[in-house]
């Protein structure tokens, strides 16, 4: 039964009825050594243990899946609508059947093949699928909370985000101008050499894009680049991959990530090279925002050789771009990290 160890940490919500006359109860279904363990989600007290070999599906091919510990006559019944758990139970049953004693020369091959399937399933299918599913269904409030957790991790290295009343108003205006009404732009007292997009959406820039620049176009360009890169690679998916499958399952069941699940992630983000989006989609962002792409391109490569495409295809090379901020607003933002 060693293959069952691959699923010891896989859990799902279910609905359990102990007898035909009993009321339905919410339970957490998890794998034991060779059993399904049904636990009260509030008290965490185990309510029942079902032998995996005896678990019978009462409605094959239908959802929610209905199971009984030994057949329809058992009276006890469990409903599960989590596709990962349903598929895992099915796979484990296949392994159990394959590992039963069978005469003939194929016995060893079948057992080894089943164990290999379970190992591959546990390593390559269950955790990545769980993380992708969590990222796909996360509501805005959940994304924003995880973004704040990542920002707190970043602040452990960079220092707390900069804040002054006048500068904060400009941050909000810039976010509305570039990334949308529900977005945030955060300035940290460090040099990031670009912008980092977090779930939320939150965009983090360093004071090097503010204090060391003559105009706001460079900072705006990096913010748009981070936005374009986030469309290609969801920052929430990257955060959940770092947190791991167990923390992600906690997110799906409890609505929050464990407190320490993102420890060290901010340092990892700061040490990683910033993603460079493709020129064509990035230029579309500059066009929609009414901003020239050349200042951003020059900040990446002053000679222009490495970013010639961004300069030559600048949507405002022959037209007048829209102002990003007024001179007064830009000065207020430049002073946001001043004590």
mmCIF file of C-alpha atoms in Angstrom:
data_model
loop_
_atom_site.group_PDB
_atom_site.id
_atom_site.type_symbol
_atom_site.label_atom_id
_atom_site.label_comp_id
_atom_site.label_asym_id
_atom_site.label_seq_id
_atom_site.Cartn_x
_atom_site.Cartn_y
_atom_site.Cartn_z
ATOM 1 C CA UNK A 1 0.000 0.000 0.000
ATOM 2 C CA UNK A 2 2.980 2.328 -0.235
ATOM 3 C CA UNK A 3 1.405 4.063 -3.222
ATOM 4 C CA UNK A 4 -1.276 5.424 -0.906
ATOM 5 C CA UNK A 5 1.362 7.483 0.880
ATOM 6 C CA UNK A 6 1.413 9.769 -2.150
ATOM 7 C CA UNK A 7 -2.039 10.990 -1.129
ATOM 8 C CA UNK A 8 -1.724 11.302 2.624
ATOM 9 C CA UNK A 9 -1.962 15.108 2.457
ATOM 10 C CA UNK A 10 -4.688 15.371 -0.159
ATOM 11 C CA UNK A 11 -7.925 16.648 1.374
ATOM 12 C CA UNK A 12 -11.320 17.816 0.168
ATOM 13 C CA UNK A 13 -14.637 18.971 1.539
ATOM 14 C CA UNK A 14 -17.494 16.447 1.562
ATOM 15 C CA UNK A 15 -21.009 15.808 2.864
ATOM 16 C CA UNK A 16 -21.496 12.703 5.057
ATOM 17 C CA UNK A 17 -24.529 10.827 6.320
ATOM 18 C CA UNK A 18 -23.896 8.137 8.927
ATOM 19 C CA UNK A 19 -27.254 6.356 8.476
ATOM 20 C CA UNK A 20 -30.182 6.790 6.067
ATOM 21 C CA UNK A 21 -32.039 8.655 8.824
ATOM 22 C CA UNK A 22 -29.117 10.828 9.939
ATOM 23 C CA UNK A 23 -28.752 14.486 9.000
ATOM 24 C CA UNK A 24 -26.153 15.456 6.436
ATOM 25 C CA UNK A 25 -22.882 16.774 7.922
ATOM 26 C CA UNK A 26 -20.014 18.719 6.392
ATOM 27 C CA UNK A 27 -16.734 16.827 6.702
ATOM 28 C CA UNK A 28 -13.134 17.032 5.549
ATOM 29 C CA UNK A 29 -12.109 13.928 3.614
ATOM 30 C CA UNK A 30 -8.425 12.963 3.703
ATOM 31 C CA UNK A 31 -6.249 9.930 2.995
ATOM 32 C CA UNK A 32 -4.890 7.876 5.873
ATOM 33 C CA UNK A 33 -2.481 4.968 5.510
ATOM 34 C CA UNK A 34 -5.075 2.837 3.742
ATOM 35 C CA UNK A 35 -8.293 4.614 4.622
ATOM 36 C CA UNK A 36 -10.426 7.626 3.910
ATOM 37 C CA UNK A 37 -10.669 9.645 7.117
ATOM 38 C CA UNK A 38 -13.800 11.760 7.613
ATOM 39 C CA UNK A 39 -13.186 14.619 10.060
ATOM 40 C CA UNK A 40 -15.402 17.285 11.596
ATOM 41 C CA UNK A 41 -14.086 20.589 10.119
ATOM 42 C CA UNK A 42 -14.777 22.529 13.326
ATOM 43 C CA UNK A 43 -13.517 20.216 16.049
ATOM 44 C CA UNK A 44 -11.061 18.304 13.807
ATOM 45 C CA UNK A 45 -12.321 15.116 15.474
ATOM 46 C CA UNK A 46 -12.310 12.048 13.179
ATOM 47 C CA UNK A 47 -15.858 10.813 12.600
ATOM 48 C CA UNK A 48 -15.252 7.729 10.475
ATOM 49 C CA UNK A 49 -12.526 5.681 8.797
ATOM 50 C CA UNK A 50 -13.355 3.920 5.529
ATOM 51 C CA UNK A 51 -11.145 1.208 4.139
ATOM 52 C CA UNK A 52 -10.010 2.331 0.690
ATOM 53 C CA UNK A 53 -10.336 -1.104 -0.890
ATOM 54 C CA UNK A 54 -13.966 -1.255 0.290
ATOM 55 C CA UNK A 55 -14.991 2.224 -0.868
ATOM 56 C CA UNK A 56 -17.609 1.904 -3.617
ATOM 57 C CA UNK A 57 -18.811 4.642 -5.932
ATOM 58 C CA UNK A 58 -22.598 4.589 -6.164
ATOM 59 C CA UNK A 59 -23.010 6.849 -9.226
ATOM 60 C CA UNK A 60 -20.118 6.373 -11.668
ATOM 61 C CA UNK A 61 -19.695 9.266 -14.098
ATOM 62 C CA UNK A 62 -22.006 11.660 -12.229
ATOM 63 C CA UNK A 63 -21.340 14.622 -9.943
ATOM 64 C CA UNK A 64 -21.271 15.030 -7.052
ATOM 65 C CA UNK A 65 -19.702 11.609 -6.632
ATOM 66 C CA UNK A 66 -21.456 9.410 -4.045
ATOM 67 C CA UNK A 67 -19.540 6.776 -2.115
ATOM 68 C CA UNK A 68 -20.350 4.105 0.441
ATOM 69 C CA UNK A 69 -18.045 1.940 2.592
ATOM 70 C CA UNK A 70 -18.821 -1.404 0.973
ATOM 71 C CA UNK A 71 -21.794 -0.876 -1.312
ATOM 72 C CA UNK A 72 -25.259 0.639 -1.488
ATOM 73 C CA UNK A 73 -26.540 -1.526 1.397
ATOM 74 C CA UNK A 74 -24.147 0.039 3.887
ATOM 75 C CA UNK A 75 -26.490 2.942 4.670
ATOM 76 C CA UNK A 76 -23.550 5.269 5.290
ATOM 77 C CA UNK A 77 -22.876 7.638 2.418
ATOM 78 C CA UNK A 78 -20.415 10.373 1.386
ATOM 79 C CA UNK A 79 -20.711 13.011 -1.355
ATOM 80 C CA UNK A 80 -17.664 14.719 -2.908
ATOM 81 C CA UNK A 81 -17.623 17.241 -5.782
ATOM 82 C CA UNK A 82 -13.883 17.969 -5.747
ATOM 83 C CA UNK A 83 -12.517 16.614 -9.041
ATOM 84 C CA UNK A 84 -8.983 16.162 -7.680
ATOM 85 C CA UNK A 85 -10.183 13.971 -4.823
ATOM 86 C CA UNK A 86 -12.565 11.993 -7.069
ATOM 87 C CA UNK A 87 -9.823 11.337 -9.570
ATOM 88 C CA UNK A 88 -7.360 10.421 -6.824
ATOM 89 C CA UNK A 89 -9.757 7.870 -5.291
ATOM 90 C CA UNK A 90 -10.229 6.329 -8.722
ATOM 91 C CA UNK A 91 -6.481 6.163 -9.327
ATOM 92 C CA UNK A 92 -5.842 4.609 -5.931
ATOM 93 C CA UNK A 93 -8.481 1.958 -6.620
ATOM 94 C CA UNK A 94 -6.707 1.138 -9.855
ATOM 95 C CA UNK A 95 -3.442 0.720 -7.967
ATOM 96 C CA UNK A 96 -5.088 -1.444 -5.306
ATOM 97 C CA UNK A 97 -6.560 -3.692 -7.966
ATOM 98 C CA UNK A 98 -3.260 -3.884 -9.825
ATOM 99 C CA UNK A 99 -1.334 -4.719 -6.639
ATOM 100 C CA UNK A 100 -3.541 -7.675 -5.658
ATOM 101 C CA UNK A 101 -1.934 -11.084 -6.078
ATOM 102 C CA UNK A 102 -2.315 -12.329 -9.658
ATOM 103 C CA UNK A 103 -0.755 -15.512 -10.948
ATOM 104 C CA UNK A 104 1.364 -15.283 -14.033
ATOM 105 C CA UNK A 105 4.428 -13.570 -15.295
ATOM 106 C CA UNK A 106 2.873 -10.048 -15.440
ATOM 107 C CA UNK A 107 2.411 -9.663 -11.699
ATOM 108 C CA UNK A 108 5.660 -7.833 -10.979
ATOM 109 C CA UNK A 109 5.306 -5.636 -14.057
ATOM 110 C CA UNK A 110 1.790 -4.578 -13.097
ATOM 111 C CA UNK A 111 2.805 -3.677 -9.561
ATOM 112 C CA UNK A 112 5.792 -1.674 -10.705
ATOM 113 C CA UNK A 113 3.744 0.084 -13.365
ATOM 114 C CA UNK A 114 1.024 1.009 -10.894
ATOM 115 C CA UNK A 115 3.547 2.369 -8.419
ATOM 116 C CA UNK A 116 5.162 4.414 -11.189
ATOM 117 C CA UNK A 117 1.801 5.844 -12.214
ATOM 118 C CA UNK A 118 1.059 6.864 -8.629
ATOM 119 C CA UNK A 119 4.472 8.470 -8.219
ATOM 120 C CA UNK A 120 4.096 10.433 -11.447
ATOM 121 C CA UNK A 121 0.565 11.411 -10.520
ATOM 122 C CA UNK A 122 1.611 12.723 -7.122
ATOM 123 C CA UNK A 123 4.664 14.592 -8.372
ATOM 124 C CA UNK A 124 3.505 15.995 -11.700
ATOM 125 C CA UNK A 125 -0.278 16.160 -11.640
ATOM 126 C CA UNK A 126 -1.861 16.709 -8.241
ATOM 127 C CA UNK A 127 0.204 19.649 -6.848
ATOM 128 C CA UNK A 128 0.456 21.681 -10.098
ATOM 129 C CA UNK A 129 -3.223 21.156 -10.910
ATOM 130 C CA UNK A 130 -4.206 22.215 -7.405
ATOM 131 C CA UNK A 131 -2.145 25.402 -7.623
ATOM 132 C CA UNK A 132 -3.446 26.304 -11.098
ATOM 133 C CA UNK A 133 -7.024 25.713 -9.975
ATOM 134 C CA UNK A 134 -6.584 27.967 -6.928
ATOM 135 C CA UNK A 135 -5.080 30.760 -9.040
ATOM 136 C CA UNK A 136 -7.861 30.511 -11.632
ATOM 137 C CA UNK A 137 -10.742 30.794 -9.162
ATOM 138 C CA UNK A 138 -9.263 33.277 -6.644
ATOM 139 C CA UNK A 139 -11.635 36.249 -6.177
ATOM 140 C CA UNK A 140 -10.302 39.838 -6.196
ATOM 141 C CA UNK A 141 -10.372 40.154 -2.392
ATOM 142 C CA UNK A 142 -8.297 36.992 -2.001
ATOM 143 C CA UNK A 143 -5.800 38.173 -4.612
ATOM 144 C CA UNK A 144 -5.500 41.526 -2.842
ATOM 145 C CA UNK A 145 -4.833 39.859 0.518
ATOM 146 C CA UNK A 146 -2.096 37.664 -0.945
ATOM 147 C CA UNK A 147 -0.622 40.746 -2.639
ATOM 148 C CA UNK A 148 -0.421 42.468 0.742
ATOM 149 C CA UNK A 149 1.304 39.401 2.204
ATOM 150 C CA UNK A 150 3.907 39.484 -0.568
ATOM 151 C CA UNK A 151 4.381 43.240 -0.100
ATOM 152 C CA UNK A 152 5.063 42.659 3.601
ATOM 153 C CA UNK A 153 7.746 40.144 2.656
ATOM 154 C CA UNK A 154 9.305 42.625 0.207
ATOM 155 C CA UNK A 155 9.284 45.336 2.883
ATOM 156 C CA UNK A 156 11.452 43.140 5.133
ATOM 157 C CA UNK A 157 14.270 43.753 2.636
ATOM 158 C CA UNK A 158 13.487 47.192 1.199
ATOM 159 C CA UNK A 159 11.977 48.884 4.217
ATOM 160 C CA UNK A 160 8.371 49.978 4.671
ATOM 161 C CA UNK A 161 6.588 51.574 1.685
ATOM 162 C CA UNK A 162 7.006 55.335 1.442
ATOM 163 C CA UNK A 163 4.052 57.496 2.402
ATOM 164 C CA UNK A 164 3.325 61.212 2.529
ATOM 165 C CA UNK A 165 -0.169 62.713 2.114
ATOM 166 C CA UNK A 166 0.563 64.633 -1.101
ATOM 167 C CA UNK A 167 2.555 61.781 -2.607
ATOM 168 C CA UNK A 168 -0.107 59.218 -1.689
ATOM 169 C CA UNK A 169 -2.717 61.196 -3.613
ATOM 170 C CA UNK A 170 -0.452 61.179 -6.668
ATOM 171 C CA UNK A 171 0.146 57.426 -6.291
ATOM 172 C CA UNK A 172 -3.602 56.869 -6.406
ATOM 173 C CA UNK A 173 -3.985 59.115 -9.436
ATOM 174 C CA UNK A 174 -1.125 57.372 -11.242
ATOM 175 C CA UNK A 175 -2.634 53.950 -10.510
ATOM 176 C CA UNK A 176 -5.987 55.093 -11.873
ATOM 177 C CA UNK A 177 -4.266 56.503 -14.952
ATOM 178 C CA UNK A 178 -2.161 53.427 -15.744
ATOM 179 C CA UNK A 179 -3.541 50.280 -14.142
ATOM 180 C CA UNK A 180 -7.194 50.775 -13.187
ATOM 181 C CA UNK A 181 -9.471 51.913 -10.369
ATOM 182 C CA UNK A 182 -8.835 48.952 -8.057
ATOM 183 C CA UNK A 183 -5.056 48.935 -8.483
ATOM 184 C CA UNK A 184 -2.295 50.276 -6.235
ATOM 185 C CA UNK A 185 1.157 51.662 -6.916
ATOM 186 C CA UNK A 186 3.593 51.389 -4.014
ATOM 187 C CA UNK A 187 6.969 53.142 -3.726
ATOM 188 C CA UNK A 188 9.611 51.508 -1.530
ATOM 189 C CA UNK A 189 12.832 53.157 -0.301
ATOM 190 C CA UNK A 190 15.127 51.005 -2.416
ATOM 191 C CA UNK A 191 16.459 50.676 -5.944
ATOM 192 C CA UNK A 192 14.521 48.010 -7.874
ATOM 193 C CA UNK A 193 15.569 49.035 -11.418
ATOM 194 C CA UNK A 194 12.025 48.461 -12.562
ATOM 195 C CA UNK A 195 8.532 47.561 -11.363
ATOM 196 C CA UNK A 196 7.259 44.352 -9.753
ATOM 197 C CA UNK A 197 3.636 43.332 -10.210
ATOM 198 C CA UNK A 198 2.014 41.555 -7.249
ATOM 199 C CA UNK A 199 -1.441 40.015 -6.940
ATOM 200 C CA UNK A 200 -4.098 42.534 -6.059
ATOM 201 C CA UNK A 201 -3.136 44.148 -8.361
ATOM 202 C CA UNK A 202 -0.272 45.944 -6.620
ATOM 203 C CA UNK A 203 2.696 47.374 -8.535
ATOM 204 C CA UNK A 204 5.874 48.051 -6.555
ATOM 205 C CA UNK A 205 8.493 50.517 -7.773
ATOM 206 C CA UNK A 206 11.663 51.713 -6.092
ATOM 207 C CA UNK A 207 12.520 55.307 -5.314
ATOM 208 C CA UNK A 208 15.150 55.093 -8.074
ATOM 209 C CA UNK A 209 12.334 55.410 -10.644
ATOM 210 C CA UNK A 210 11.037 58.509 -8.881
ATOM 211 C CA UNK A 211 13.807 60.556 -7.299
ATOM 212 C CA UNK A 212 16.372 59.969 -10.020
ATOM 213 C CA UNK A 213 14.203 60.854 -13.021
ATOM 214 C CA UNK A 214 13.417 64.181 -14.663
ATOM 215 C CA UNK A 215 9.916 63.177 -15.784
ATOM 216 C CA UNK A 216 7.376 60.483 -14.816
ATOM 217 C CA UNK A 217 7.461 58.748 -18.218
ATOM 218 C CA UNK A 218 10.196 56.283 -17.189
ATOM 219 C CA UNK A 219 8.338 55.169 -14.064
ATOM 220 C CA UNK A 220 5.094 54.967 -16.028
ATOM 221 C CA UNK A 221 6.777 52.817 -18.670
ATOM 222 C CA UNK A 222 8.063 50.323 -16.115
ATOM 223 C CA UNK A 223 4.621 50.147 -14.495
ATOM 224 C CA UNK A 224 3.052 49.357 -17.883
ATOM 225 C CA UNK A 225 5.762 46.763 -18.574
ATOM 226 C CA UNK A 226 5.016 45.033 -15.270
ATOM 227 C CA UNK A 227 1.333 45.047 -16.155
ATOM 228 C CA UNK A 228 1.994 43.468 -19.554
ATOM 229 C CA UNK A 229 4.283 40.850 -17.999
ATOM 230 C CA UNK A 230 1.600 39.931 -15.438
ATOM 231 C CA UNK A 231 -0.816 39.069 -18.255
ATOM 232 C CA UNK A 232 1.697 36.536 -19.578
ATOM 233 C CA UNK A 233 2.659 35.158 -16.129
ATOM 234 C CA UNK A 234 0.054 35.535 -13.378
ATOM 235 C CA UNK A 235 1.826 36.797 -10.214
ATOM 236 C CA UNK A 236 -0.701 34.938 -8.055
ATOM 237 C CA UNK A 237 0.211 31.644 -9.717
ATOM 238 C CA UNK A 238 3.900 32.318 -9.045
ATOM 239 C CA UNK A 239 3.171 33.099 -5.374
ATOM 240 C CA UNK A 240 1.105 29.935 -4.899
ATOM 241 C CA UNK A 241 3.797 27.815 -6.526
ATOM 242 C CA UNK A 242 6.225 29.187 -3.954
ATOM 243 C CA UNK A 243 3.766 28.588 -1.095
ATOM 244 C CA UNK A 244 3.292 24.965 -2.168
ATOM 245 C CA UNK A 245 0.392 22.564 -2.618
ATOM 246 C CA UNK A 246 -0.352 22.161 1.106
ATOM 247 C CA UNK A 247 -0.639 25.920 1.685
ATOM 248 C CA UNK A 248 -2.692 26.244 -1.501
ATOM 249 C CA UNK A 249 -5.122 23.595 -0.293
ATOM 250 C CA UNK A 250 -5.489 25.581 2.945
ATOM 251 C CA UNK A 251 -6.307 28.609 0.781
ATOM 252 C CA UNK A 252 -9.019 26.665 -1.055
ATOM 253 C CA UNK A 253 -10.607 25.324 2.119
ATOM 254 C CA UNK A 254 -10.055 28.136 4.631
ATOM 255 C CA UNK A 255 -9.864 31.137 2.295
ATOM 256 C CA UNK A 256 -6.406 32.277 3.423
ATOM 257 C CA UNK A 257 -2.807 31.189 3.051
ATOM 258 C CA UNK A 258 -0.996 30.037 6.217
ATOM 259 C CA UNK A 259 0.857 32.920 7.839
ATOM 260 C CA UNK A 260 4.401 31.690 7.108
ATOM 261 C CA UNK A 261 3.741 30.141 3.701
ATOM 262 C CA UNK A 262 5.277 33.094 1.801
ATOM 263 C CA UNK A 263 8.241 33.631 4.129
ATOM 264 C CA UNK A 264 11.272 34.545 2.025
ATOM 265 C CA UNK A 265 9.250 35.094 -1.142
ATOM 266 C CA UNK A 266 9.839 38.847 -1.162
ATOM 267 C CA UNK A 267 13.607 38.325 -1.064
ATOM 268 C CA UNK A 268 13.305 35.817 -3.925
ATOM 269 C CA UNK A 269 11.337 38.308 -6.047
ATOM 270 C CA UNK A 270 13.866 41.064 -5.450
ATOM 271 C CA UNK A 271 16.738 38.766 -6.406
ATOM 272 C CA UNK A 272 15.087 37.538 -9.622
ATOM 273 C CA UNK A 273 15.452 39.421 -12.921
ATOM 274 C CA UNK A 274 12.364 41.411 -13.830
ATOM 275 C CA UNK A 275 10.380 39.821 -16.665
ATOM 276 C CA UNK A 276 10.598 41.557 -20.042
ATOM 277 C CA UNK A 277 7.295 41.415 -21.957
ATOM 278 C CA UNK A 278 7.181 41.038 -25.730
ATOM 279 C CA UNK A 279 7.404 44.325 -27.640
ATOM 280 C CA UNK A 280 4.091 44.052 -29.502
ATOM 281 C CA UNK A 281 1.746 43.629 -26.503
ATOM 282 C CA UNK A 282 3.801 46.130 -24.499
ATOM 283 C CA UNK A 283 3.477 48.776 -27.208
ATOM 284 C CA UNK A 284 -0.286 48.260 -27.103
ATOM 285 C CA UNK A 285 -0.227 49.252 -23.426
ATOM 286 C CA UNK A 286 1.728 52.414 -24.237
ATOM 287 C CA UNK A 287 -0.749 53.266 -27.000
ATOM 288 C CA UNK A 288 -3.790 52.842 -24.736
ATOM 289 C CA UNK A 289 -2.151 54.875 -21.963
ATOM 290 C CA UNK A 290 -1.115 57.654 -24.348
ATOM 291 C CA UNK A 291 2.550 57.430 -23.291
ATOM 292 C CA UNK A 292 5.713 57.402 -25.374
ATOM 293 C CA UNK A 293 7.687 54.155 -25.151
ATOM 294 C CA UNK A 294 11.078 55.795 -25.819
ATOM 295 C CA UNK A 295 11.851 57.024 -22.255
ATOM 296 C CA UNK A 296 11.210 53.526 -20.915
ATOM 297 C CA UNK A 297 13.315 51.965 -23.665
ATOM 298 C CA UNK A 298 16.212 54.376 -23.025
ATOM 299 C CA UNK A 299 16.133 53.491 -19.317
ATOM 300 C CA UNK A 300 16.743 49.858 -20.275
ATOM 301 C CA UNK A 301 19.505 50.640 -22.761
ATOM 302 C CA UNK A 302 20.740 54.239 -23.137
ATOM 303 C CA UNK A 303 22.253 53.481 -26.545
ATOM 304 C CA UNK A 304 18.980 52.061 -27.841
ATOM 305 C CA UNK A 305 20.598 49.100 -29.583
ATOM 306 C CA UNK A 306 18.913 46.436 -27.449
ATOM 307 C CA UNK A 307 15.514 48.122 -27.506
ATOM 308 C CA UNK A 308 15.517 49.542 -31.011
ATOM 309 C CA UNK A 309 12.117 47.990 -31.739
ATOM 310 C CA UNK A 310 10.474 49.848 -28.858
ATOM 311 C CA UNK A 311 11.993 53.130 -30.011
ATOM 312 C CA UNK A 312 11.225 52.772 -33.712
ATOM 313 C CA UNK A 313 7.651 51.593 -33.048
ATOM 314 C CA UNK A 314 6.984 54.286 -30.431
ATOM 315 C CA UNK A 315 3.266 55.060 -30.918
ATOM 316 C CA UNK A 316 3.955 58.748 -30.163
ATOM 317 C CA UNK A 317 7.103 59.201 -32.171
ATOM 318 C CA UNK A 318 5.310 61.682 -34.435
ATOM 319 C CA UNK A 319 2.353 62.524 -32.198
ATOM 320 C CA UNK A 320 1.931 64.281 -28.878
ATOM 321 C CA UNK A 321 1.567 61.903 -25.892
ATOM 322 C CA UNK A 322 -0.771 62.658 -23.021
ATOM 323 C CA UNK A 323 0.841 64.093 -19.863
ATOM 324 C CA UNK A 324 1.355 61.465 -17.190
ATOM 325 C CA UNK A 325 1.378 63.907 -14.264
ATOM 326 C CA UNK A 326 1.598 67.652 -13.856
ATOM 327 C CA UNK A 327 4.928 69.134 -12.728
ATOM 328 C CA UNK A 328 3.497 69.780 -9.280
ATOM 329 C CA UNK A 329 2.213 66.218 -8.942
ATOM 330 C CA UNK A 330 5.529 64.773 -10.101
ATOM 331 C CA UNK A 331 7.413 66.802 -7.490
ATOM 332 C CA UNK A 332 5.009 65.543 -4.780
ATOM 333 C CA UNK A 333 5.635 61.944 -5.835
ATOM 334 C CA UNK A 334 9.415 62.507 -5.885
ATOM 335 C CA UNK A 335 9.249 63.656 -2.267
ATOM 336 C CA UNK A 336 7.194 60.667 -1.059
ATOM 337 C CA UNK A 337 10.181 58.908 0.539
ATOM 338 C CA UNK A 338 11.549 62.073 2.202
ATOM 339 C CA UNK A 339 11.391 61.944 5.977
#
